mmCIF file of C-alpha atoms in Angstrom:
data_model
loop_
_atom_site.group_PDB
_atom_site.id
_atom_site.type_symbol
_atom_site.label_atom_id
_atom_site.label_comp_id
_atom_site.label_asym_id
_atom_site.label_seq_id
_atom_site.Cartn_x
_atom_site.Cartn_y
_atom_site.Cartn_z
ATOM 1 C CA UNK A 22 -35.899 171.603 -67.995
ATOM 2 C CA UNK A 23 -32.840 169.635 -69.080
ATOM 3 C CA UNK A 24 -32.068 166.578 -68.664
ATOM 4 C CA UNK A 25 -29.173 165.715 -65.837
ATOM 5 C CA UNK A 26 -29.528 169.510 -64.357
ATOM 6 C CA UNK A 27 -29.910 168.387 -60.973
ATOM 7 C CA UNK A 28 -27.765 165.557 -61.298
ATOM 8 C CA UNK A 29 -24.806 167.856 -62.781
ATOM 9 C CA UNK A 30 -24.813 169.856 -60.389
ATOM 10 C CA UNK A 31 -24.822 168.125 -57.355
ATOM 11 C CA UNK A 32 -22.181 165.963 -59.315
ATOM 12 C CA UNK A 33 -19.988 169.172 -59.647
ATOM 13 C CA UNK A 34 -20.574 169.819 -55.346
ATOM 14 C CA UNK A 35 -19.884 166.099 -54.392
ATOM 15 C CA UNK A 36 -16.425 166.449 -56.586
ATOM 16 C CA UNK A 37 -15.696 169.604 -54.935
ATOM 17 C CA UNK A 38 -16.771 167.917 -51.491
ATOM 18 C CA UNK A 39 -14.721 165.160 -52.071
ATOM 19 C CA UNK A 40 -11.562 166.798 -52.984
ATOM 20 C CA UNK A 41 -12.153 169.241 -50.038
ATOM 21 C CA UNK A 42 -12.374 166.464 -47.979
ATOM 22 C CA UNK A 43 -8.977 164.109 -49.393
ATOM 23 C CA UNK A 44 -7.278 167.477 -49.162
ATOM 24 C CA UNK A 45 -7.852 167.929 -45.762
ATOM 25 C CA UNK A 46 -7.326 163.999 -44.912
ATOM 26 C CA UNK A 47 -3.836 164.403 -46.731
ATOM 27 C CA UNK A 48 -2.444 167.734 -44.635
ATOM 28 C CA UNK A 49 -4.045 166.154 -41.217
ATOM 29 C CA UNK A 50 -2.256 162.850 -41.752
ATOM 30 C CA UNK A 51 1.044 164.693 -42.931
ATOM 31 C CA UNK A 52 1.036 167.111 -39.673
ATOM 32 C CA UNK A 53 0.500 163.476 -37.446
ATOM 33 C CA UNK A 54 3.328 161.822 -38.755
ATOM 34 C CA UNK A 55 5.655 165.193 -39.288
ATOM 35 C CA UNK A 56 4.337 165.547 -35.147
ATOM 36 C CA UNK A 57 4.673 161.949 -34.423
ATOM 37 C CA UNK A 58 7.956 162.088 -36.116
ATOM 38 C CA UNK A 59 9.648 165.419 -34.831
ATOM 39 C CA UNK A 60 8.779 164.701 -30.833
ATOM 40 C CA UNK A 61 10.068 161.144 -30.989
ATOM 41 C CA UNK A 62 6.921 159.458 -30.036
ATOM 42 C CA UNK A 63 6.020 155.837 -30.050
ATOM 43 C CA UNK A 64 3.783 154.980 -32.803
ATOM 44 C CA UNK A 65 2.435 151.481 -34.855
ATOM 45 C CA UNK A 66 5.503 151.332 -36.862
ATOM 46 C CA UNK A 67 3.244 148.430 -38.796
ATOM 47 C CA UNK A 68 1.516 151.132 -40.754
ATOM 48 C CA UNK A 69 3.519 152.787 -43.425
ATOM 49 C CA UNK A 70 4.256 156.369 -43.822
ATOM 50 C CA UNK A 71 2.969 156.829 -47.094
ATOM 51 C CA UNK A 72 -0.430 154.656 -46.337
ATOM 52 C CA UNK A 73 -2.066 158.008 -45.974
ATOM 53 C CA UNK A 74 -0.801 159.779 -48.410
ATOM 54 C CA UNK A 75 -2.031 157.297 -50.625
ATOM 55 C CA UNK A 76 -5.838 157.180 -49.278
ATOM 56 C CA UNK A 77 -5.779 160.820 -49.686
ATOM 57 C CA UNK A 78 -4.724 160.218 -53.592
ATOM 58 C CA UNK A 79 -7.378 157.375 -53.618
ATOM 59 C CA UNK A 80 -10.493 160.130 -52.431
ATOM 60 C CA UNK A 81 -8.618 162.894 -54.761
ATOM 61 C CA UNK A 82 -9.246 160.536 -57.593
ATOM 62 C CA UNK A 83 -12.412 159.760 -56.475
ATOM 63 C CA UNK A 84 -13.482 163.620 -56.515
ATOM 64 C CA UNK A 85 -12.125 163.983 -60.128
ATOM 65 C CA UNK A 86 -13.996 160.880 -61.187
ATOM 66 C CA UNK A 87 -17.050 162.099 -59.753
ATOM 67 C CA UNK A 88 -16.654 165.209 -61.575
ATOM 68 C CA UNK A 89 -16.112 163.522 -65.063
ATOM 69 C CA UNK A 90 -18.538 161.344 -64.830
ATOM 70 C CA UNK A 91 -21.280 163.741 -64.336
ATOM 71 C CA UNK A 92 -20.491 164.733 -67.887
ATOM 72 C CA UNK A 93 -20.801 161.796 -69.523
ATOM 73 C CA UNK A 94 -24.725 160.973 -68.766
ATOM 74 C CA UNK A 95 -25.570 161.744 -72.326
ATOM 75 C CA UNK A 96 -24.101 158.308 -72.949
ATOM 76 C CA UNK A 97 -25.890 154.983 -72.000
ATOM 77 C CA UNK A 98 -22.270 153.734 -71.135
ATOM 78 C CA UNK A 99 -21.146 156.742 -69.041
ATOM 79 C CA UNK A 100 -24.610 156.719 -67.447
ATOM 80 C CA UNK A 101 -24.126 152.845 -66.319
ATOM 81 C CA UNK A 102 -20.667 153.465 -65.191
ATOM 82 C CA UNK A 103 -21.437 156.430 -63.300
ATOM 83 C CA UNK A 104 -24.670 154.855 -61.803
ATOM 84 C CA UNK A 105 -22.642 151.980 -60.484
ATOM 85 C CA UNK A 106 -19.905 154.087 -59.069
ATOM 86 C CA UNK A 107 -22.285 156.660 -57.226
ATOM 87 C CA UNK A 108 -24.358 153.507 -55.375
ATOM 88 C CA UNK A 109 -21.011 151.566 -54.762
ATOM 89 C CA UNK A 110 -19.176 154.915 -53.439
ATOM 90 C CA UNK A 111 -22.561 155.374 -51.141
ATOM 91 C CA UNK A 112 -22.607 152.812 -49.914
ATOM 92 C CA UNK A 113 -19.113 152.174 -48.988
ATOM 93 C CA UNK A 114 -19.356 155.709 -47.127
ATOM 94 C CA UNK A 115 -22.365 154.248 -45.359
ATOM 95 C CA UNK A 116 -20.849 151.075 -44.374
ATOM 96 C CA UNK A 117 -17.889 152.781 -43.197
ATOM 97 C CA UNK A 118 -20.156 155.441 -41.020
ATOM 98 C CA UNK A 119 -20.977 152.445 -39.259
ATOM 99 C CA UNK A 120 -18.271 150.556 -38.687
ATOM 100 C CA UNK A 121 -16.120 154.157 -37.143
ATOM 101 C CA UNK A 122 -18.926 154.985 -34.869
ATOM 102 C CA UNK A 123 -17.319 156.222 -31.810
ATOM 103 C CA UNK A 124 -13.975 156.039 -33.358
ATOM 104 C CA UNK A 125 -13.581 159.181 -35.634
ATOM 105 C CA UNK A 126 -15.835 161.982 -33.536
ATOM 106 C CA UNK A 127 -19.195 162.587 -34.232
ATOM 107 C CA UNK A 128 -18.329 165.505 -36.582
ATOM 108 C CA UNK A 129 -16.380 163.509 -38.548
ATOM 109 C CA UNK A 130 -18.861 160.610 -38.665
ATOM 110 C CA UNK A 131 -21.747 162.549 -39.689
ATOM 111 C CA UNK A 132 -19.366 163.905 -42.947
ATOM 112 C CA UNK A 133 -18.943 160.445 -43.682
ATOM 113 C CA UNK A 134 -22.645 159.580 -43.320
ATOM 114 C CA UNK A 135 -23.622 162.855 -45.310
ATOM 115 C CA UNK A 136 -21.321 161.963 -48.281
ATOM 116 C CA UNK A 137 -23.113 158.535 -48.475
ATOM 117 C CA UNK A 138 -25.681 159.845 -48.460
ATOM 118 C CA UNK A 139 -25.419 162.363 -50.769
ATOM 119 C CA UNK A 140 -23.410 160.129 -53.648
ATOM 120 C CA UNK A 141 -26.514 157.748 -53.147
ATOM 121 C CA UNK A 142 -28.723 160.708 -53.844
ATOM 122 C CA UNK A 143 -26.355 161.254 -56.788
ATOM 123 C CA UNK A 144 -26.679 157.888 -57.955
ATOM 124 C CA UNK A 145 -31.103 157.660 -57.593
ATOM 125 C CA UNK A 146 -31.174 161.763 -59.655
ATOM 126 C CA UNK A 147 -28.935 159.801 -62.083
ATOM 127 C CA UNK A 148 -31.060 156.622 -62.724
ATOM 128 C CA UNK A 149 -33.976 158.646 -62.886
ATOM 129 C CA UNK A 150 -32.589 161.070 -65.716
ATOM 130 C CA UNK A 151 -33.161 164.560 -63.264
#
């Protein structure tokens, strides 16, 4: 078999998780505040409007990363970058499973802890050329 098969591949579903995931972040904050906005409620006026937009643009990148980066293995370069990227990504997702527990819902949480856990994965099929 190939080299990077299983690594491409799962590379191709975390991208497509990912910018599933930003998507939906982005159209959930932007009903909130369009809500939050149209019935006059109170909210923390300390966070800006376009805060979430902009996380949303953050993961989107991250997806498309993710997906160009699984491409560039062949290269000792690309495979550093990308190896570094997946474990940092990981476990930042991890990290942050922890610190929302109780905070986000448990479907949510276990997303979160999935992803980790999945661009860690990523990262290990990666160093180990699968």
């Amino acid at each position: 078999m190939k080299d990077y098969t299983y690594t491409k591949l799962l590379g191709i579903f975390m991208s497509v998780l990912t910018i599933i995931g930003a998507i939906g972040y982005g159209l959930l904050s932007l009903l909130g505040i369009g809500l939050a906005n149209a019935l006059n409620t109170e909210y923390e006026y300390s966070v800006h409007d376009g805060l979430p937009i902009i996380i949303a643009f953050i993961c989107l990148l991250l997806g498309i990363i993710t997906l160009i980066g699984s491409f560039w293995l062949k290269k000792k370069a690309g495979r550093g970058f990308f190896i570094g990227y997946c474990y940092l990504i990981g476990f930042g997702l991890v990290i942050s499973f922890f610190i929302s527990i109780g905070a986000l819902g448990t479907r949510y949480e276990l997303f979160i802890l999935c992803m980790g856990m999945l661009y860690l994965l990523l990262g290990y099929l990666a160093y180990r050329r699968r």
